[in-house]
Coordinates of C-alpha atoms in Angstrom, one line a residue:
M1 CA 11.4 -18.4 -19.8
A2 CA 7.9 -19.2 -21.4
I3 CA 5.1 -16.5 -20.4
G4 CA 2.3 -17.4 -18.3
S5 CA -1.3 -16.3 -18.6
F6 CA -2.6 -13.0 -16.7
K7 CA -5.0 -13.8 -14.2
L8 CA -6.3 -11.4 -11.4
P9 CA -7.3 -12.4 -7.9
S10 CA -10.8 -13.4 -7.2
I11 CA -13.0 -10.9 -5.4
S12 CA -14.9 -11.5 -2.4
S13 CA -17.0 -8.4 -2.8
S14 CA -20.1 -7.9 -4.6
S15 CA -18.3 -5.7 -7.0
S16 CA -15.6 -6.6 -9.5
A17 CA -12.4 -5.0 -9.8
A18 CA -11.4 -3.0 -12.8
T19 CA -9.5 -4.6 -15.4
W20 CA -7.6 -3.2 -18.4
T21 CA -9.0 -3.6 -22.0
R22 CA -6.4 -3.1 -24.6
P23 CA -7.8 -0.4 -27.3
T24 CA -8.9 -2.6 -30.4
D25 CA -7.3 -0.2 -32.8
W26 CA -3.9 -0.5 -31.3
L27 CA -1.3 -2.5 -33.4
T28 CA -0.7 -6.2 -32.2
I29 CA 2.8 -6.6 -30.6
P30 CA 4.5 -9.7 -31.9
T31 CA 6.3 -11.9 -29.3
P32 CA 9.7 -10.4 -28.7
G33 CA 12.6 -12.7 -29.6
T34 CA 15.8 -13.4 -27.5
Q35 CA 17.0 -10.2 -25.9
E36 CA 14.5 -8.1 -27.6
V37 CA 12.2 -5.0 -26.5
I38 CA 9.3 -4.0 -28.4
G39 CA 7.4 -0.9 -28.0
L40 CA 4.4 0.5 -29.5
M41 CA 4.6 4.2 -30.3
A42 CA 1.9 6.8 -30.8
V43 CA 3.1 9.4 -33.5
Y44 CA 1.0 12.6 -34.0
D45 CA 0.6 14.9 -36.6
D46 CA 2.1 17.9 -34.8
G47 CA 5.9 17.6 -35.7
S48 CA 7.1 16.8 -32.2
N49 CA 7.2 13.0 -31.9
Y50 CA 10.8 12.8 -30.1
V51 CA 12.2 9.8 -28.5
A52 CA 15.3 8.7 -27.1
L53 CA 16.9 5.3 -25.3
T54 CA 20.5 4.1 -24.9
C55 CA 21.7 0.4 -24.3
A56 CA 24.8 -1.2 -22.9
G57 CA 26.0 -3.5 -25.5
A58 CA 26.1 -2.5 -29.2
Y59 CA 22.6 -2.4 -30.4
T60 CA 20.1 -1.8 -33.4
V61 CA 16.7 -0.1 -33.1
D62 CA 14.3 -0.6 -35.9
W63 CA 12.1 2.5 -35.5
G64 CA 9.0 0.8 -37.3
D65 CA 8.9 3.2 -40.1
G66 CA 11.3 1.9 -42.5
T67 CA 14.3 3.2 -40.5
I68 CA 16.8 0.8 -39.1
T69 CA 20.0 2.1 -37.1
N70 CA 23.1 0.5 -35.6
Y71 CA 24.3 2.2 -32.3
A72 CA 27.5 1.6 -30.4
T73 CA 27.2 0.6 -26.8
G74 CA 26.5 3.6 -24.6
V75 CA 25.4 6.0 -27.3
T76 CA 22.1 7.4 -27.1
A77 CA 19.6 6.8 -29.8
S78 CA 17.6 9.9 -30.5
Y79 CA 14.9 10.0 -33.1
Q80 CA 11.9 12.0 -34.6
H81 CA 9.0 10.0 -36.0
T82 CA 6.8 11.8 -38.5
F83 CA 3.2 11.2 -39.0
S84 CA 3.2 11.2 -42.9
S85 CA 5.9 8.1 -42.8
L86 CA 3.5 5.7 -41.3
S87 CA 0.8 4.0 -42.8
S88 CA -2.8 5.7 -42.5
G89 CA -3.9 2.0 -41.9
T90 CA -2.4 2.4 -38.3
L91 CA -4.4 5.5 -37.6
T92 CA -6.4 5.2 -34.3
S93 CA -9.7 6.8 -32.9
K94 CA -7.6 9.2 -30.8
G95 CA -6.0 10.7 -34.0
F96 CA -2.4 9.3 -33.9
R97 CA -0.6 6.8 -36.2
Q98 CA 1.4 3.9 -34.7
A99 CA 4.9 2.5 -34.9
L100 CA 6.4 -0.9 -33.8
V101 CA 9.7 0.0 -32.4
R102 CA 12.3 -3.0 -32.0
I103 CA 15.4 -2.9 -30.0
T104 CA 17.7 -5.9 -30.5
P105 CA 21.6 -6.3 -29.7
Q106 CA 23.9 -6.3 -32.7
S107 CA 25.5 -9.8 -33.4
G108 CA 27.7 -11.4 -30.7
Q109 CA 26.6 -8.5 -28.1
N110 CA 24.1 -8.8 -25.2
L111 CA 21.8 -6.0 -23.9
T112 CA 23.2 -5.5 -20.3
T113 CA 21.2 -2.4 -19.7
V114 CA 18.3 -0.8 -21.6
T115 CA 17.5 2.9 -20.6
L116 CA 14.4 4.3 -22.0
G117 CA 14.0 7.3 -19.9
V118 CA 16.5 9.5 -21.9
T119 CA 16.2 13.2 -23.2
N120 CA 16.2 13.6 -27.0
A121 CA 19.5 15.4 -28.1
A122 CA 17.4 17.5 -30.6
I123 CA 15.3 19.2 -27.8
G124 CA 17.6 18.8 -24.9
K125 CA 14.8 19.2 -22.4
S126 CA 11.7 17.2 -20.8
F127 CA 9.2 16.0 -23.2
A128 CA 6.7 13.1 -23.4
P129 CA 7.5 10.2 -25.9
G130 CA 4.6 8.3 -27.6
W131 CA 5.0 4.9 -25.9
L132 CA 1.7 3.0 -25.7
E133 CA 2.9 -0.4 -24.6
F134 CA 6.1 -2.5 -24.1
D135 CA 6.8 -6.2 -24.5
I136 CA 10.1 -7.0 -22.9
R137 CA 12.4 -10.0 -22.9
T138 CA 16.1 -8.9 -21.8
P139 CA 17.6 -11.8 -19.8
Y140 CA 20.7 -9.6 -19.0
A141 CA 19.1 -6.5 -18.3
L142 CA 16.3 -4.9 -16.2
P143 CA 15.0 -2.0 -18.4
T144 CA 14.5 1.4 -16.7
F145 CA 11.9 4.0 -17.5
G146 CA 13.1 7.0 -15.6
A147 CA 9.8 8.5 -15.4
S148 CA 9.8 12.2 -13.9
A149 CA 7.5 15.1 -14.4
N150 CA 10.7 17.1 -15.0
V151 CA 12.4 14.9 -17.6
I152 CA 10.5 11.8 -19.3
R153 CA 6.5 12.0 -19.1
Y154 CA 5.0 8.7 -20.2
V155 CA 1.4 10.3 -20.7
R156 CA 0.2 7.4 -22.9
L157 CA 2.1 4.5 -21.5
E158 CA -0.7 1.9 -20.5
K159 CA 0.7 -1.7 -20.6
I160 CA 4.0 -3.3 -19.7
K161 CA 4.9 -7.0 -20.2
I162 CA 8.1 -8.4 -18.6
R163 CA 9.2 -11.8 -19.7
E164 CA 12.8 -12.1 -18.9
T165 CA 14.9 -9.9 -16.8
G166 CA 17.7 -12.2 -15.2
G167 CA 16.1 -12.2 -12.0
Q168 CA 17.2 -8.4 -11.1
N169 CA 15.7 -6.7 -8.0
P170 CA 12.7 -4.5 -9.4
Q171 CA 12.7 -1.7 -6.9
N172 CA 11.5 1.7 -8.1
L173 CA 11.0 0.0 -11.5
F174 CA 7.5 1.5 -12.5
T175 CA 7.9 4.6 -10.4
N176 CA 6.0 7.6 -11.5
L177 CA 4.5 5.8 -14.6
F178 CA 1.4 8.0 -13.9
S179 CA -0.8 6.4 -16.9
L180 CA 0.3 2.8 -16.6
K181 CA -2.8 0.6 -16.4
S182 CA -1.7 -2.9 -16.6
V183 CA 1.4 -4.8 -15.8
Y184 CA 2.5 -8.7 -16.4
F185 CA 5.7 -9.8 -14.7
E186 CA 6.7 -13.3 -15.3
P187 CA 6.2 -14.9 -12.0
A188 CA 9.6 -16.7 -11.7
E189 CA 11.5 -13.9 -13.1
T190 CA 11.4 -12.3 -9.4
T191 CA 12.4 -15.5 -7.6
G192 CA 15.3 -14.8 -5.4
C193 CA 14.6 -10.9 -5.5
T194 CA 14.8 -9.1 -2.2
A195 CA 13.8 -5.5 -2.9
F196 CA 10.5 -4.5 -4.4
N197 CA 10.2 -1.2 -2.6
S198 CA 8.5 1.7 -4.5
M199 CA 7.9 -0.9 -7.6
F200 CA 4.7 0.7 -8.4
S201 CA 4.8 4.0 -6.5
N202 CA 2.7 6.8 -8.0
C203 CA 1.1 4.5 -10.7
Y204 CA -1.7 6.5 -10.2
A205 CA -3.9 4.7 -12.9
L206 CA -2.7 1.3 -12.3
E207 CA -5.8 -1.4 -12.6
E208 CA -4.3 -4.8 -12.6
V209 CA -1.0 -6.7 -11.6
N210 CA -0.5 -10.3 -11.7
L211 CA 0.9 -12.6 -8.8
F212 CA 4.7 -12.9 -9.2
D213 CA 7.2 -14.6 -6.6
M214 CA 7.9 -12.3 -3.6
S215 CA 8.8 -15.4 -1.4
S216 CA 12.4 -13.9 -1.0
C217 CA 11.3 -10.2 -0.4
T218 CA 13.0 -8.2 2.5
N219 CA 11.8 -4.7 1.6
S220 CA 8.4 -3.9 0.1
T221 CA 8.1 -0.4 1.5
T222 CA 5.7 1.9 -0.6
M223 CA 5.7 -0.7 -3.3
F224 CA 2.1 0.4 -4.2
S225 CA 2.0 3.7 -2.8
N226 CA -0.4 6.1 -4.3
C227 CA -1.9 3.7 -6.7
F228 CA -5.2 5.4 -6.8
N229 CA -7.1 3.3 -9.0
L230 CA -6.0 -0.2 -7.9
Q231 CA -9.0 -2.2 -6.7
S232 CA -7.5 -5.5 -5.6
V233 CA -4.0 -7.3 -5.2
P234 CA -2.8 -10.7 -5.5
A235 CA -2.0 -13.0 -2.6
F236 CA 1.6 -12.1 -2.4
N237 CA 4.0 -14.3 -0.2
L238 CA 5.7 -11.5 2.0
S239 CA 6.9 -14.2 4.6
A240 CA 10.6 -12.9 4.5
C241 CA 9.7 -9.3 4.4
T242 CA 10.9 -7.4 7.3
T243 CA 10.0 -3.9 6.2
A244 CA 6.5 -3.2 4.5
T245 CA 5.8 0.1 5.5
Q246 CA 3.1 2.0 3.6
M247 CA 3.2 -0.9 1.1
F248 CA -0.3 0.0 0.2
N249 CA -0.5 3.7 1.4
A250 CA -3.2 5.7 -0.5
C251 CA -4.5 2.9 -2.6
Y252 CA -7.7 4.7 -2.5
S253 CA -9.7 2.3 -4.5
L254 CA -8.6 -0.7 -2.8
V255 CA -11.5 -2.7 -2.0
T256 CA -10.4 -6.3 -0.9
V257 CA -7.2 -7.7 -0.1
P258 CA -6.8 -11.6 -0.1
A259 CA -4.9 -14.1 2.2
I260 CA -1.5 -12.4 2.1
V261 CA 1.4 -14.0 4.3
L262 CA 3.3 -11.3 6.0
G263 CA 6.8 -11.4 7.7
T264 CA 7.7 -9.2 10.7
D265 CA 6.3 -5.9 9.8
A266 CA 2.9 -4.4 9.0
N267 CA 3.7 -0.6 9.8
S268 CA 1.2 1.6 7.8
L269 CA 0.6 -1.4 5.6
F270 CA -3.2 -0.2 4.4
L271 CA -2.6 3.4 5.4
N272 CA -5.3 5.7 3.8
C273 CA -6.8 2.8 1.9
Y274 CA -10.1 4.7 2.1
S275 CA -12.3 2.1 0.3
L276 CA -10.9 -0.9 2.0
Q277 CA -14.0 -3.1 2.9
T278 CA -12.9 -6.8 2.8
V279 CA -9.6 -8.3 4.5
G280 CA -8.6 -11.9 4.0
T281 CA -7.1 -14.2 6.8
I282 CA -3.8 -12.5 6.6
N283 CA -0.9 -14.6 8.1
T284 CA 0.7 -12.4 10.7
T285 CA 2.2 -15.2 12.8
N286 CA 5.8 -13.3 12.9
V287 CA 4.7 -9.5 12.8
T288 CA 5.8 -7.4 15.8
N289 CA 5.0 -4.1 14.4
F290 CA 1.4 -3.5 13.9
T291 CA 1.7 0.4 13.8
G292 CA -1.0 2.1 11.6
M293 CA -1.7 -1.2 9.7
F294 CA -5.3 -0.2 8.9
Q295 CA -5.0 3.5 9.7
N296 CA -7.7 5.8 7.8
C297 CA -9.3 2.8 6.2
I298 CA -12.6 4.6 6.6
S299 CA -14.7 2.1 4.9
L300 CA -13.4 -0.9 6.9
M301 CA -16.2 -2.3 9.2
T302 CA -14.7 -5.6 10.3
V303 CA -11.6 -7.6 10.3
P304 CA -10.7 -11.3 10.7
L305 CA -9.0 -12.7 13.9
I306 CA -5.2 -12.4 12.7
N307 CA -2.4 -13.7 14.8
T308 CA -1.0 -11.0 17.0
S309 CA 0.6 -13.1 19.5
A310 CA 4.3 -11.6 18.5
G311 CA 3.1 -8.0 18.2
T312 CA 4.7 -5.4 20.7
N313 CA 3.6 -2.0 18.9
F314 CA -0.3 -1.5 18.0
T315 CA 0.0 2.4 17.8
S316 CA -2.8 3.6 15.4
M317 CA -3.4 0.1 14.2
F318 CA -7.3 1.2 13.5
N319 CA -6.8 5.0 13.9
G320 CA -9.6 6.9 11.7
C321 CA -11.6 3.6 11.0
Q322 CA -14.5 5.6 11.3
S323 CA -16.9 2.5 10.1
I324 CA -15.6 -0.5 12.0
M325 CA -18.1 -1.5 14.6
E326 CA -15.9 -4.1 16.5
V327 CA -12.7 -6.2 16.2
P328 CA -12.2 -9.7 17.4
L329 CA -10.3 -10.9 20.5
F330 CA -6.7 -10.3 19.5
N331 CA -4.0 -12.0 21.3
M332 CA -2.1 -9.1 22.8
V333 CA 0.1 -11.0 25.3
S334 CA 3.1 -9.1 23.8
A335 CA 1.8 -6.0 23.5
T336 CA 3.4 -2.8 25.2
N337 CA 2.2 0.4 23.2
L338 CA -1.5 0.6 22.0
S339 CA -1.5 4.6 21.7
S340 CA -4.3 5.6 19.4
M341 CA -5.0 2.0 18.4
F342 CA -8.9 3.1 18.0
S343 CA -8.7 6.8 18.0
G344 CA -11.5 8.1 15.8
A345 CA -13.2 4.7 15.6
Q346 CA -16.5 6.5 16.1
N347 CA -18.8 3.8 15.3
M348 CA -17.2 1.1 17.5
S349 CA -19.6 0.0 20.2
Y350 CA -17.8 -3.0 21.8
V351 CA -14.1 -3.8 22.6
P352 CA -13.0 -7.2 23.6
A353 CA -11.2 -8.2 26.9
F354 CA -7.5 -8.2 25.4
N355 CA -4.7 -9.4 27.3
T356 CA -2.9 -6.0 28.2
A357 CA -1.0 -7.1 31.3
N358 CA 2.2 -6.0 29.6
V359 CA 0.9 -2.7 28.0
T360 CA 2.7 0.4 29.2
T361 CA 0.9 3.1 27.4
V362 CA -2.6 3.6 26.2
S363 CA -2.4 7.4 25.4
S364 CA -5.3 8.2 23.2
M365 CA -6.2 4.7 22.6
F366 CA -10.0 5.4 22.5
N367 CA -9.7 9.1 21.6
N368 CA -13.1 9.9 19.9
C369 CA -14.7 6.6 20.1
T370 CA -17.9 8.4 20.3
G371 CA -20.0 5.4 20.3
L372 CA -18.3 3.2 22.9
R373 CA -20.5 2.4 25.7
E374 CA -18.3 0.2 28.0
L375 CA -14.8 -1.0 28.6
P376 CA -14.0 -4.6 29.3
A377 CA -11.8 -6.1 31.8
L378 CA -8.6 -4.7 30.7
S379 CA -5.8 -5.4 33.2
L380 CA -3.4 -2.4 33.1
P381 CA -1.1 -3.1 36.2
V382 CA 2.1 -1.7 34.4
C383 CA 0.5 0.9 32.3
T384 CA 2.4 4.2 32.8
V385 CA 0.7 6.4 30.2
F386 CA -3.1 7.2 30.2
T387 CA -2.9 10.7 28.3
S388 CA -6.1 11.4 26.4
W389 CA -6.9 7.9 26.5
L390 CA -10.8 8.5 26.6
N391 CA -11.0 11.7 25.3
N392 CA -14.6 13.0 23.9
N393 CA -16.4 9.6 25.0
T394 CA -19.2 11.1 26.4
T395 CA -21.4 8.0 25.9
L396 CA -19.2 5.6 28.0
A397 CA -21.3 4.2 30.8
K398 CA -19.2 1.6 32.3
S399 CA -15.5 0.4 32.8
G400 CA -14.3 -2.8 33.9
V401 CA -10.5 -1.8 33.9
I402 CA -8.5 -3.6 36.4
N403 CA -5.4 -2.8 38.7
P404 CA -4.2 0.4 37.3
T405 CA -1.7 2.2 39.3
R406 CA -1.2 5.4 37.6
G407 CA -3.4 8.5 37.0
H408 CA -6.1 8.3 34.5
S409 CA -9.5 10.0 33.7
Y410 CA -13.0 9.4 33.1
S411 CA -14.1 12.9 33.0
N412 CA -17.4 14.0 31.3
M413 CA -18.8 10.5 30.6
A414 CA -22.0 8.8 31.3
L415 CA -21.0 6.9 34.5
S416 CA -23.6 6.2 37.2
Q417 CA -22.7 6.2 41.0
A418 CA -22.5 2.3 41.0
N419 CA -20.3 2.2 37.9
I420 CA -17.9 4.8 39.4
V421 CA -17.8 2.5 42.7
T422 CA -17.1 -0.2 40.3
I423 CA -14.2 1.7 39.0
F424 CA -12.7 2.4 42.7
N425 CA -13.0 -1.3 43.4
N426 CA -11.0 -2.3 40.4
L427 CA -8.1 0.2 41.2
G428 CA -4.7 -1.0 42.2
T429 CA -2.7 0.4 44.6
A430 CA -1.5 3.9 43.5
S431 CA 2.2 4.2 42.6
G432 CA 2.9 7.2 44.4
A433 CA 0.9 10.4 44.0
Q434 CA -1.8 9.6 41.5
T435 CA -5.5 11.0 40.6
I436 CA -8.4 9.1 39.5
T437 CA -10.7 11.8 37.9
V438 CA -14.5 10.7 38.0
S439 CA -15.8 14.5 37.9
T440 CA -18.5 15.6 35.5
N441 CA -20.5 12.5 35.4
P442 CA -24.0 11.9 36.2
G443 CA -22.8 9.7 39.5
Y444 CA -20.2 11.7 40.7
A445 CA -22.2 14.1 43.1
G446 CA -23.8 11.2 44.9
L447 CA -20.6 9.4 46.0
T448 CA -20.7 8.9 49.7
A449 CA -17.6 9.2 52.1
G450 CA -17.4 5.4 52.3
E451 CA -17.4 4.8 48.8
K452 CA -14.6 7.3 48.2
L453 CA -12.8 5.8 50.8
I454 CA -12.5 2.7 48.5
A455 CA -10.2 4.8 46.4
T456 CA -8.4 6.9 48.9
A457 CA -7.5 4.1 51.1
K458 CA -5.4 2.7 48.0
G459 CA -3.3 6.0 47.8
W460 CA -5.5 7.7 45.3
T461 CA -6.9 11.2 44.9
I462 CA -10.4 11.7 43.4
A463 CA -10.9 14.6 41.4

C-alpha cells in the first residue's frame, strides 16, 4: 500500500506543537521493498555494539557492513558490529558511525513474525542495541519491539515508519520505547483493527503521531498513557470504542485536543493532562461514563458544550481542575452520580442549573470550590448521599437547591438570614429523621422561631 504524507493536526492555541526534526547527519533510509525491514543503527567505538532479532520464515540479514547472513526460521540472528568496519563518512556529531541493516525473506518465504527485542547470545543479558530508526513493510507480520528496562532498551530509537502490517491489532506495539519521538502508521493499515490499548504507553519522548484509522477500535485504554512530551493529537474517530479509560493519562504536555469522536466511554480520558488548555467539540453523543474525564487538568479554563445526555456517571469529571472558571449547561437528564464532579475547582465561581432530578449522590461534588458564591436551582428530590458535598466552601452565600429530602450541610459558609430562610423554603419533606445544618453562618443566630418552623414543619431538624 502506498505510504501517505505525514501531517500533524492543526493547533488552535497560540503555541505550536513540537515536531520531530531528523538529524541531518543520519544516513538516508531507502524505501523498503516488499517484505523488508530497514533499520538505521548507531555503532560506537566501544566494542559493545550488540544486536539480535528473529523471524518466522527463513530470512536474510544484511548487517550493513558487508556481512550478509541467511537464517532458518525461528533462529535468532545475533550480531556485533565493529566501529572500524564502517565508513568514516557515516560518522555523526554524536560520535557514532552508522549501519543500514536490512531484513528480508529468503526466496519463496514470508516473514510472519519479526521480533526485534531479542537478547544477543554473546552476552545473554539486558542490553541497549543502537537502533535509531526503522522503516517497515511487512504485510504478513506486525513487528514487535519488546522494550523493557530489564531486557532490551532502545535508548536512541527516535523514529518508526510502518507501511504495511496486514491489518493486525497494534496494542502494546510501541510500549516502553522511552526515546521514540515520531511515528507514522499508514492510515489504512489499521482499518478494521479493534485493539489499540497501550499502543504508545510510556513513550515518554513522543512528539508526533499521524492520523490513522481507528473507526473500528473498541479498546484504546492507556493508548497514550505517560506520553509526557506529546503536545497535540490527531482527530481520531473513536465512535466504536467502548473502553477508553486513561487514554491520555499523564500526557503532561498535551495542550490541545481536536474534535475527537467518542464511543460510550470517557473514563479518565484526559486524567492528569496538566497543560491541557483547549478542547475541541468532542462528539460524546453515546458516552455513558464521564468519570474523571478531565481530572487534574489544572490548566483547563473552559470546555465546550458537549453532549452528555446519555451520561449517568460524572464522578470526578472536573476534579482538580484548579483553573476552570465555569462550565456550560450540560444535559444531565440521565445523571445519577455527581460525586466529586467539581472537587478542587478552586477558581469556579458559577455553576449552571443542571437537570439533577435523577441524581442519587453528590458527595464531595463541590468540595474545596473556594470561589463558589452561589448554587443555582438544582433539584435533588431523590439524592440520598450529600457527604462533604460543600466542604471548605466558606464563600458560598446563596443556595437555590430545590426539594432535597435527605440530610445535608451548609455549615461554616457566608449565608445571610434571608438566604437561610430561602433554603428552608426550598426543602422537600424530610425522608424520615433528617437534619439540615446551617450553623456557623452569619445569619444563623438571627433566625426566628417562625422561620425555623418552615423547616421543622417539613420534618427537618435544624442544626
